[in-house]
Tab-separated table of C-alpha atoms in Angstrom:
chain	number	residue	atom	x	y	z
E	1	UNK	CA	3.896	8.282	-16.483
E	2	UNK	CA	2.498	5.698	-14.114
E	3	UNK	CA	0.159	7.285	-11.540
E	4	UNK	CA	-0.951	5.768	-8.262
E	5	UNK	CA	-4.084	7.197	-6.587
E	6	UNK	CA	-4.914	6.203	-3.040
E	7	UNK	CA	-8.155	6.336	-1.129
E	8	UNK	CA	-9.728	5.003	2.002
E	9	UNK	CA	-7.844	6.722	4.785
E	10	UNK	CA	-9.557	8.398	7.675
E	11	UNK	CA	-10.062	8.497	11.450
E	12	UNK	CA	-11.138	5.384	13.297
E	13	UNK	CA	-11.307	4.285	16.924
E	14	UNK	CA	-8.962	1.628	18.243
E	15	UNK	CA	-10.227	-1.800	17.290
E	16	UNK	CA	-11.916	-0.545	14.148
E	17	UNK	CA	-11.203	-1.227	10.511
E	18	UNK	CA	-10.295	0.629	7.355
E	19	UNK	CA	-9.727	-0.470	3.801
E	20	UNK	CA	-7.222	1.366	1.662
E	21	UNK	CA	-7.220	1.225	-2.115
E	22	UNK	CA	-4.549	2.207	-4.611
E	23	UNK	CA	-5.195	2.243	-8.341
E	24	UNK	CA	-2.391	2.441	-10.898
E	25	UNK	CA	-2.893	3.998	-14.322
E	26	UNK	CA	-0.705	4.777	-17.266
E	27	UNK	CA	1.170	2.947	-19.975
E	28	UNK	CA	1.714	-0.240	-18.010
E	29	UNK	CA	2.736	-3.590	-19.354
E	30	UNK	CA	2.970	-5.308	-15.992
E	31	UNK	CA	3.138	-4.537	-12.335
E	32	UNK	CA	5.477	-6.995	-10.613
E	33	UNK	CA	5.129	-5.742	-7.065
E	34	UNK	CA	2.652	-3.615	-5.231
E	35	UNK	CA	3.136	-2.754	-1.600
E	36	UNK	CA	2.197	-0.435	1.219
E	37	UNK	CA	4.456	1.703	3.370
E	38	UNK	CA	3.638	3.973	6.239
E	39	UNK	CA	5.422	6.847	7.911
E	40	UNK	CA	4.618	8.404	11.239
E	41	UNK	CA	5.935	11.871	12.190
E	42	UNK	CA	9.580	11.684	13.084
E	43	UNK	CA	9.784	8.031	12.041
E	44	UNK	CA	11.395	6.251	9.154
E	45	UNK	CA	9.169	4.996	6.394
E	46	UNK	CA	8.265	1.412	7.091
E	47	UNK	CA	7.261	-1.403	4.745
E	48	UNK	CA	3.903	-2.694	5.868
E	49	UNK	CA	2.882	-5.308	3.325
E	50	UNK	CA	3.815	-6.494	-0.134
E	51	UNK	CA	2.132	-8.597	-2.800
E	52	UNK	CA	3.652	-9.877	-6.028
E	53	UNK	CA	1.869	-10.328	-9.360
E	54	UNK	CA	1.572	-14.016	-8.496
E	55	UNK	CA	-0.173	-13.322	-5.213
E	56	UNK	CA	2.692	-13.963	-2.807
E	57	UNK	CA	2.347	-11.761	0.280
E	58	UNK	CA	4.509	-10.671	3.157
E	59	UNK	CA	3.848	-8.478	6.148
E	60	UNK	CA	5.684	-6.521	8.827
E	61	UNK	CA	5.566	-8.342	12.128
E	62	UNK	CA	3.653	-5.490	13.653
E	63	UNK	CA	0.628	-6.024	11.389
E	64	UNK	CA	0.585	-9.790	10.888
E	65	UNK	CA	-2.797	-11.232	11.648
E	66	UNK	CA	-4.482	-7.818	11.455
E	67	UNK	CA	-3.789	-6.492	7.951
E	68	UNK	CA	-4.391	-8.170	4.622
E	69	UNK	CA	-2.945	-7.052	1.312
E	70	UNK	CA	-4.537	-8.113	-1.939
E	71	UNK	CA	-4.551	-7.055	-5.568
E	72	UNK	CA	-6.798	-7.080	-8.590
E	73	UNK	CA	-4.492	-7.471	-11.522
E	74	UNK	CA	-7.188	-6.661	-14.065
E	75	UNK	CA	-7.751	-3.293	-12.372
E	76	UNK	CA	-4.122	-2.657	-11.496
E	77	UNK	CA	-5.312	-2.044	-7.951
E	78	UNK	CA	-3.906	-3.006	-4.573
E	79	UNK	CA	-5.872	-3.041	-1.309
E	80	UNK	CA	-4.935	-3.013	2.324
E	81	UNK	CA	-7.589	-4.265	4.713
E	82	UNK	CA	-6.733	-3.083	8.195
E	83	UNK	CA	-8.535	-4.677	11.099
E	84	UNK	CA	-8.079	-4.415	14.840
E	85	UNK	CA	-6.429	-1.032	14.411
E	86	UNK	CA	-4.202	0.316	17.123
E	87	UNK	CA	-3.073	3.871	17.832
E	88	UNK	CA	0.417	2.751	16.843
E	89	UNK	CA	-0.936	2.295	13.317
E	90	UNK	CA	-1.449	6.011	12.952
E	91	UNK	CA	0.634	7.200	9.994
E	92	UNK	CA	0.510	8.354	6.430
E	93	UNK	CA	0.165	5.286	4.262
E	94	UNK	CA	1.744	5.192	0.831
E	95	UNK	CA	1.204	2.634	-1.902
E	96	UNK	CA	4.056	1.746	-4.178
E	97	UNK	CA	4.407	-0.195	-7.402
E	98	UNK	CA	7.234	-1.557	-9.485
E	99	UNK	CA	6.836	-2.882	-12.987
E	100	UNK	CA	7.347	-2.349	-16.691
E	101	UNK	CA	5.910	0.318	-18.965
E	102	UNK	CA	4.685	-0.136	-22.513
E	103	UNK	CA	8.054	1.196	-23.635
E	104	UNK	CA	9.662	-1.684	-21.759
E	105	UNK	CA	11.147	0.562	-19.136
E	106	UNK	CA	11.206	-0.369	-15.503
E	107	UNK	CA	9.253	1.938	-13.313
E	108	UNK	CA	8.723	2.616	-9.645
E	109	UNK	CA	5.855	4.873	-8.575
E	110	UNK	CA	4.446	6.176	-5.298
E	111	UNK	CA	0.972	7.178	-4.328
E	112	UNK	CA	0.232	10.576	-2.808
E	113	UNK	CA	-0.249	9.171	0.687
E	114	UNK	CA	-3.401	8.863	2.757
E	115	UNK	CA	-3.669	9.669	6.453
E	116	UNK	CA	-4.804	6.935	8.830
E	117	UNK	CA	-5.501	8.106	12.372
E	118	UNK	CA	-6.443	5.654	15.097
E	119	UNK	CA	-7.754	7.196	18.278
E	120	UNK	CA	-7.365	5.640	21.747
């Protein structure tokens, strides 16, 4: 089984910064895509940022210029640097990965979620 473990969430004042990390472990051949979603209470889960194994990135319009996604392929880890945080960024953040296991099976895995709270 491929496991994703998140860390780095917390409470921060508006304008502050947080850095989320998500480490994948298990019988992994490759991770093609790693990305971050978020979900606020009563809201649909939203794609925040995505990075491919080749380093191509994309962002939701709401976070462009403020968030940066990156990955360390050697560590099977994805990061989300969040700057200039706004109260609207408050949500549970989930990392996600898609790839191939050592048994050559496609996988998709989710992290446990980490709470980010931005105070006014």
